[in-house]
mmCIF file of C-alpha atoms in Angstrom:
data_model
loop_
_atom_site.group_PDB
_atom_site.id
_atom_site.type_symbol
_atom_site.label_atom_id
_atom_site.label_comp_id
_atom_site.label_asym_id
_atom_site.label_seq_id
_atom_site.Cartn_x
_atom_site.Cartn_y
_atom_site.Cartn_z
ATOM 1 C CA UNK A 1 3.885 -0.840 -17.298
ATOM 2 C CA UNK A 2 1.396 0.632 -14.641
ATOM 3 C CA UNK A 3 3.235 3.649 -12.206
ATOM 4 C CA UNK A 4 2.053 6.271 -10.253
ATOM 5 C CA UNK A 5 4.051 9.465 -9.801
ATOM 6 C CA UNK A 6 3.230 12.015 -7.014
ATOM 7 C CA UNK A 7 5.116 14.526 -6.194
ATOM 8 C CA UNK A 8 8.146 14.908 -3.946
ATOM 9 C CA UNK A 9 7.999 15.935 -0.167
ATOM 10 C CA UNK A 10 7.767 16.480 2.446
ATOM 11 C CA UNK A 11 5.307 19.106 2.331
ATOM 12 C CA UNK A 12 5.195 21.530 5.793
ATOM 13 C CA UNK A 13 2.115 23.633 5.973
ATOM 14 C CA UNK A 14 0.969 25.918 8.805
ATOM 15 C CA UNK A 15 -2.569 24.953 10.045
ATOM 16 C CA UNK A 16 -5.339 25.611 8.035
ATOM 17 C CA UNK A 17 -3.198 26.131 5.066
ATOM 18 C CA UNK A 18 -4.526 24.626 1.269
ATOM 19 C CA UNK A 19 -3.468 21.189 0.642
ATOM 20 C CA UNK A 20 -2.616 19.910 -2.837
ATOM 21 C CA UNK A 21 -0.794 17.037 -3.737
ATOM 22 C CA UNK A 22 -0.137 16.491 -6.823
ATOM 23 C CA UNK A 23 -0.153 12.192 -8.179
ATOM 24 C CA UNK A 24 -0.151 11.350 -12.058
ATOM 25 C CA UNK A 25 -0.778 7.713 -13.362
ATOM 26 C CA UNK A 26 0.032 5.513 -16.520
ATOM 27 C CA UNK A 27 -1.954 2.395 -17.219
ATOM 28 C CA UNK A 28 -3.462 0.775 -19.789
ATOM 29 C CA UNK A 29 -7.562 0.618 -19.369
ATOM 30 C CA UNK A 30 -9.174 2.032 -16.949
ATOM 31 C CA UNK A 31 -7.920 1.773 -13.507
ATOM 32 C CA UNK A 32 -9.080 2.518 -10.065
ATOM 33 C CA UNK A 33 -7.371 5.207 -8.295
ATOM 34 C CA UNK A 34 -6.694 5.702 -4.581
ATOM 35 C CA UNK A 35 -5.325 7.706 -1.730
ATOM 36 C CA UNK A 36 -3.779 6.331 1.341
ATOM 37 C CA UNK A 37 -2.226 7.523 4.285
ATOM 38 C CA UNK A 38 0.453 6.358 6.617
ATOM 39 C CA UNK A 39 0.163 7.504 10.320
ATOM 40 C CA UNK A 40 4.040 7.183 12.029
ATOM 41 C CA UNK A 41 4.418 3.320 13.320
ATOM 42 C CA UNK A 42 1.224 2.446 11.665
ATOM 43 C CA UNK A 43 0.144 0.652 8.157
ATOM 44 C CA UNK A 44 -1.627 2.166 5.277
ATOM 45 C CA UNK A 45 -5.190 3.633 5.905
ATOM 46 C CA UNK A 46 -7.424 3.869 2.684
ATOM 47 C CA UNK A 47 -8.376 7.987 2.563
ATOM 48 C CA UNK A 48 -10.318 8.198 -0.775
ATOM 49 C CA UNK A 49 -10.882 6.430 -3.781
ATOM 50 C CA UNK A 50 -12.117 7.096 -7.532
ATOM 51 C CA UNK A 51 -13.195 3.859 -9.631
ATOM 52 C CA UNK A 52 -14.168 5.758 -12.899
ATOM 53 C CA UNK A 53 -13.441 8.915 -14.849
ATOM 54 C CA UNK A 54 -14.709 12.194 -13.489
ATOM 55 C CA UNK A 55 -15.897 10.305 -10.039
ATOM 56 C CA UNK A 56 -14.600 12.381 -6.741
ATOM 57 C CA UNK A 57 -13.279 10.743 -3.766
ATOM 58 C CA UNK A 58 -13.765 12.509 -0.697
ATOM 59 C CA UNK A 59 -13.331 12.006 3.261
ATOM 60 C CA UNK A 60 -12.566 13.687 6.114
ATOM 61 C CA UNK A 61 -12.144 16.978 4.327
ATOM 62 C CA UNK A 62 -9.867 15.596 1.972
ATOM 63 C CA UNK A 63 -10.928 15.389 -1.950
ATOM 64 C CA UNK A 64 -9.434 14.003 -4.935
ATOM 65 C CA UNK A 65 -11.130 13.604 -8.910
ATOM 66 C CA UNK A 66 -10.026 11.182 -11.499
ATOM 67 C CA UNK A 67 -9.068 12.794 -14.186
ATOM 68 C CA UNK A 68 -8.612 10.526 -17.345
ATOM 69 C CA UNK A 69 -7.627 13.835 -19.832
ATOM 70 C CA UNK A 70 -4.774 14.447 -17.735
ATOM 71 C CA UNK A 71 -4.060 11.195 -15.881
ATOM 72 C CA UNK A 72 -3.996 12.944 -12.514
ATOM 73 C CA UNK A 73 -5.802 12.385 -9.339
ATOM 74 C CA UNK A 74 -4.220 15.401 -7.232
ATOM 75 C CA UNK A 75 -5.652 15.131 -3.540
ATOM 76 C CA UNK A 76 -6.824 18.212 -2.120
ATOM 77 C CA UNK A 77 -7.663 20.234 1.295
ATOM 78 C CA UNK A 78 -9.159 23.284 1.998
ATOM 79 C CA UNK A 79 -7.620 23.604 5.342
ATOM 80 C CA UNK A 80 -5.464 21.316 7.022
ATOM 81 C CA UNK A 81 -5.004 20.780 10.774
ATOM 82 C CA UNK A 82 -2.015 19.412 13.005
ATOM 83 C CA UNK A 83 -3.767 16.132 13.089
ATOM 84 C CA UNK A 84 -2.944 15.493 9.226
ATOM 85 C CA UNK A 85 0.272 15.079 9.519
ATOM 86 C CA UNK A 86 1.508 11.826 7.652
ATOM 87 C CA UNK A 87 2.479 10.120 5.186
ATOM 88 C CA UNK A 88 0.647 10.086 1.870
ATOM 89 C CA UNK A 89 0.524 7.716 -1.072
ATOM 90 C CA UNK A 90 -1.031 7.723 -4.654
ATOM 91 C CA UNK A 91 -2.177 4.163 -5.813
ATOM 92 C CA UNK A 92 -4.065 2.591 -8.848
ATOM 93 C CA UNK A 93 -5.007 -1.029 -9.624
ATOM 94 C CA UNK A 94 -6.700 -2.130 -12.517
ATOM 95 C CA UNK A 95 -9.353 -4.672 -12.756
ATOM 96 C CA UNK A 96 -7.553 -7.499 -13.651
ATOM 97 C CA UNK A 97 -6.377 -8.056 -10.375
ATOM 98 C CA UNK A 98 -5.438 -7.380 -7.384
ATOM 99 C CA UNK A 99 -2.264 -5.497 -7.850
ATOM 100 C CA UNK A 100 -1.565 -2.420 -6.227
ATOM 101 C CA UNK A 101 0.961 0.333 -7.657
ATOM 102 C CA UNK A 102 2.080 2.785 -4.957
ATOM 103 C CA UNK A 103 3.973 6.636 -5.080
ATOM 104 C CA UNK A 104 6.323 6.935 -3.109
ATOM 105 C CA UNK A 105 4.564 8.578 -0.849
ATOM 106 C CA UNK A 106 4.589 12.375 0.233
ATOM 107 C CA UNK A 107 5.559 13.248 3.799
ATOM 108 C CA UNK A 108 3.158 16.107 5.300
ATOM 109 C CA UNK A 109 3.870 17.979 8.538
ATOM 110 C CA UNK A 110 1.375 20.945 9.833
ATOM 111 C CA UNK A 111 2.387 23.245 12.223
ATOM 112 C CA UNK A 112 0.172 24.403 15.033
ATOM 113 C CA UNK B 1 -13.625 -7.530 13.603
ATOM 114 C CA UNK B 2 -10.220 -7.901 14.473
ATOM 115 C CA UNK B 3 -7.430 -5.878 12.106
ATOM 116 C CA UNK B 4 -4.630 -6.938 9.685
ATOM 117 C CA UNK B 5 -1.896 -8.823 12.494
ATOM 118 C CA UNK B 6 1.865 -9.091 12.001
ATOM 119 C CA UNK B 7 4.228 -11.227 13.755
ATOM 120 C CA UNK B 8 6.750 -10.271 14.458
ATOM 121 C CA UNK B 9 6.977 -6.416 14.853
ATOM 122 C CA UNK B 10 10.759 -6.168 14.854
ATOM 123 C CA UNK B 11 13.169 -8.065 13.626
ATOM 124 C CA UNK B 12 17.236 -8.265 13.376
ATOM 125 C CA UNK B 13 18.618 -10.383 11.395
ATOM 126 C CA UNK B 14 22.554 -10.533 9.969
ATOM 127 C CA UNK B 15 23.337 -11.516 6.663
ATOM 128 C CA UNK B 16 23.204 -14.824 5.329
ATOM 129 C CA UNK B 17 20.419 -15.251 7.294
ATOM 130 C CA UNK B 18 16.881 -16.792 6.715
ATOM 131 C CA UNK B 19 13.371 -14.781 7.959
ATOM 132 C CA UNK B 20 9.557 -15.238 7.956
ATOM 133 C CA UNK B 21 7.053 -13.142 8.664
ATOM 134 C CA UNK B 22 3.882 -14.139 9.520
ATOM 135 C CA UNK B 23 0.527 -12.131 8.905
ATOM 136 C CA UNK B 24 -2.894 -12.849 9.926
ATOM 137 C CA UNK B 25 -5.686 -11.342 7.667
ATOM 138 C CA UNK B 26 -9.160 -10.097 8.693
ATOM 139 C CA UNK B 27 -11.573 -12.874 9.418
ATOM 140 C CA UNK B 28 -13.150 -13.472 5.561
ATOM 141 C CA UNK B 29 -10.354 -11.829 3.755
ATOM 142 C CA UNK B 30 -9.089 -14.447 1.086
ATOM 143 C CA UNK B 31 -6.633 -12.139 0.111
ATOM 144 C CA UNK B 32 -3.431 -11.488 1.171
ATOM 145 C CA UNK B 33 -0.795 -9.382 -0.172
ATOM 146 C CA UNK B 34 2.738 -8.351 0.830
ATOM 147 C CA UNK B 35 4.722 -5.015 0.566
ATOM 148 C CA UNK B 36 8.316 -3.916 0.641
ATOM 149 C CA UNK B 37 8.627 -0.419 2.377
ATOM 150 C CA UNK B 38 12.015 1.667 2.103
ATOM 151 C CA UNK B 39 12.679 5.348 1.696
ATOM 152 C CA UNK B 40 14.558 5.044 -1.557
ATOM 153 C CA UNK B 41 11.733 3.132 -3.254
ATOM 154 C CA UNK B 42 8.889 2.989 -1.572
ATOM 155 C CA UNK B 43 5.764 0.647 -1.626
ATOM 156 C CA UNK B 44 7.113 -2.381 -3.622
ATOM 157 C CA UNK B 45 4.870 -5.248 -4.311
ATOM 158 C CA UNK B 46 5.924 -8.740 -3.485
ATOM 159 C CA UNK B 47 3.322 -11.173 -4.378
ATOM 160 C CA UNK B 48 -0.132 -11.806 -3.508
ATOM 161 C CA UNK B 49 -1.819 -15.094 -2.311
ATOM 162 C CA UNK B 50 -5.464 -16.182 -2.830
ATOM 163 C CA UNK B 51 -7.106 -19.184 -1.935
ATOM 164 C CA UNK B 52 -3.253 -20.882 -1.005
ATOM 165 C CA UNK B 53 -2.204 -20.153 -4.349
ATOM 166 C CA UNK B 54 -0.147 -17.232 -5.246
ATOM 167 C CA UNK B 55 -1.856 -15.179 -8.590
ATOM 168 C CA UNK B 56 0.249 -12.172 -9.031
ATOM 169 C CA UNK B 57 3.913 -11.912 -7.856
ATOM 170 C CA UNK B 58 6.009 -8.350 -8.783
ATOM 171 C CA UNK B 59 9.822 -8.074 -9.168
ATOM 172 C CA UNK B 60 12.011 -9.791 -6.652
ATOM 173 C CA UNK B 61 14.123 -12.244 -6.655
ATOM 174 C CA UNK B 62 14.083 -15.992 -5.589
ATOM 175 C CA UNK B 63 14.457 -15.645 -2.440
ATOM 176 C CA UNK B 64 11.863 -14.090 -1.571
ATOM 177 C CA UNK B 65 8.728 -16.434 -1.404
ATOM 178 C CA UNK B 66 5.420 -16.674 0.207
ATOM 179 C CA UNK B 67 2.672 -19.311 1.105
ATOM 180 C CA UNK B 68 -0.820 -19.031 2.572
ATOM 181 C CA UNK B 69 -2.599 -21.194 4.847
ATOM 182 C CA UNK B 70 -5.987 -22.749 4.513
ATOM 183 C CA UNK B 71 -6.865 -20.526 7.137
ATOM 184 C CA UNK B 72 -5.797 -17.567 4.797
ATOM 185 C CA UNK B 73 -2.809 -16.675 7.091
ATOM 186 C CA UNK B 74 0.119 -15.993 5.326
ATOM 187 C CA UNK B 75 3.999 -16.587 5.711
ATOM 188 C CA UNK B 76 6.575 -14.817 3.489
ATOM 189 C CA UNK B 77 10.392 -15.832 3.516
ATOM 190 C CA UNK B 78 13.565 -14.446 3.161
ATOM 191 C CA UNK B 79 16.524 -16.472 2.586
ATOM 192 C CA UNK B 80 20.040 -15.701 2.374
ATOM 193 C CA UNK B 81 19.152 -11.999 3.845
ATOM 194 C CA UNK B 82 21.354 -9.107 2.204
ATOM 195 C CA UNK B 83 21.865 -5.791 3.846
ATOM 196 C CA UNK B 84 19.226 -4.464 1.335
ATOM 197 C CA UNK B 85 16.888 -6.202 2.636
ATOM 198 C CA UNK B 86 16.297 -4.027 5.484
ATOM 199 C CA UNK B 87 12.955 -2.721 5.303
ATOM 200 C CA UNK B 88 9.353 -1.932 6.224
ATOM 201 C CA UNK B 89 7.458 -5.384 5.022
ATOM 202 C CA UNK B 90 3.708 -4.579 5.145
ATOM 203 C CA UNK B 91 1.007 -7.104 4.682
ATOM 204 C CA UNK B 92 -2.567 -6.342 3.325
ATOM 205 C CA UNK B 93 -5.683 -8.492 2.684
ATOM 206 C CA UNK B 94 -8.858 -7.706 1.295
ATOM 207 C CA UNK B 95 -12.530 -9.473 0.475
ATOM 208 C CA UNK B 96 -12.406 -11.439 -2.686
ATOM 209 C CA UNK B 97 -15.555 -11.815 -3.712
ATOM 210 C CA UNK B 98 -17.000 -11.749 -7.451
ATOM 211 C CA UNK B 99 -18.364 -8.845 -8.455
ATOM 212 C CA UNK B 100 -17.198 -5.157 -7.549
ATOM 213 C CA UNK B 101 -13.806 -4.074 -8.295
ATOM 214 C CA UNK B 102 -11.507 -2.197 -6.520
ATOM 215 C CA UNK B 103 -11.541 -4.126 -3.555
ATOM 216 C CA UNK B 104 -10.091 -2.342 -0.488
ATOM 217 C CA UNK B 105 -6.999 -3.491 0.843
ATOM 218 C CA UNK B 106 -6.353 -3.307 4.922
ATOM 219 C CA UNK B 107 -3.104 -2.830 6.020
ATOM 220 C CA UNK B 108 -1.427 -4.400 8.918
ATOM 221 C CA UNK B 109 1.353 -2.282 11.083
ATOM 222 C CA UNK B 110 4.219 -4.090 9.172
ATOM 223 C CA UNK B 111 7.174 -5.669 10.265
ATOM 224 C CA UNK B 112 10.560 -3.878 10.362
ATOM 225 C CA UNK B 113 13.384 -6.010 9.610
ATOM 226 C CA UNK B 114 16.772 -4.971 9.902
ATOM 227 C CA UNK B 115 19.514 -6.738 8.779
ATOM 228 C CA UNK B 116 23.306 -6.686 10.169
#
């Protein structure tokens, strides 16, 4: 069946440190792949999102390319601040519905 | 435009017990789907509701069901709670119109039931 795996946290990073977390997928076709984040007390924010193969997702700094060759869609940062601090989670659903498969999320704490 | 609302915020509960959960989508969101949130395994999908019928349901049990509302407001139960039922139960809803897939899902701030 359809899973995401990302990898394990949490992640601490001083500020303005490079950002890579790593999230694989299996699925059959061609899903759509996603990145949200989880702000403490809060829901899921969408961050990014990649609907084909090769397309890059970006926002707020924050960058992440479908890969189909490697079923990856590792989510990326040049240089992170305090403010980024959260929660993150790897998704895909596939056009058949409106099913979403989540990671289990990767905690993220910078440090000033 | 108003967010994704959840009713309650907090809940205790002790076992045996029944629960709903109420959660109000964005006005024109047809689509509402429901999340179980723990640390151990994560984002869990529950089932999803569309036009008052449910079209995709995941892996839990019986007692766990759901409805939705002409209005597109949805209710999930829980009966005869169990102490692993304590978790993080987010709601989401998202346009549902034909044509252009993925469609976005908003997140409301989840309601965190514990159970006793």
């Amino acid at each position: 069946g359809d899973s995401v795996t990302q990898m394990e946290g949490p992640v601490t990073l001083s500020e303005e440190a490079f950002l890579t977390i790593n999230c694989t997928y299996t699925a059959t076709g061609y899903p759509s792949l996603f990145w949200y984040v989880q702000y403490p007390g809060e829901g899921l924010q969408l961050l990014l999102k990649a609907t084909k193969a090769d397309d890059k997702g970006s926002n707020k700094g924050f960058e992440a390319t479908y890969r189909k060759e490697t079923t990856s869609f590792h989510l990326e940062k040049g240089s992170v601040q305090v403010s980024d601090s959260a929660v993150y989670f790897c998704a895909l659903s596939r056009d058949t519905g409106n099913q979403f498969y989540f990671g289990t999320g990767t905690s993220l704490t910078v440090i000033p | 435009k108003a967010g994704v609302t959840q009713t309650p915020r907090y809940l205790i509960k002790t076992r045996g017990q029944q629960v709903t959960l109420s959660c109000s989508p964005i006005s024109g969101h047809r689509s509402v789907s429901w999340y179980q949130q723990t640390p151990g395994q994560g984002l869990q999908f529950l089932f999803e509701y569309f036009s008052e019928t449910q079209r995709n349901k995941g892996n839990f049990p019986g007692r766990f069901s759901g409805r939705q509302f002409s209005n597109s407001r949805s209710e999930m139960n829980v009966s005869t709670l169990e102490l692993g039922d304590s978790a993080l139960y987010l709601c989401a809803s998202s346009v549902w119109t034909s044509g252009d897939f993925p469609y976005e899902q908003y997140f409301g701030p989840g309601t965190r039931l514990t159970v006793t």
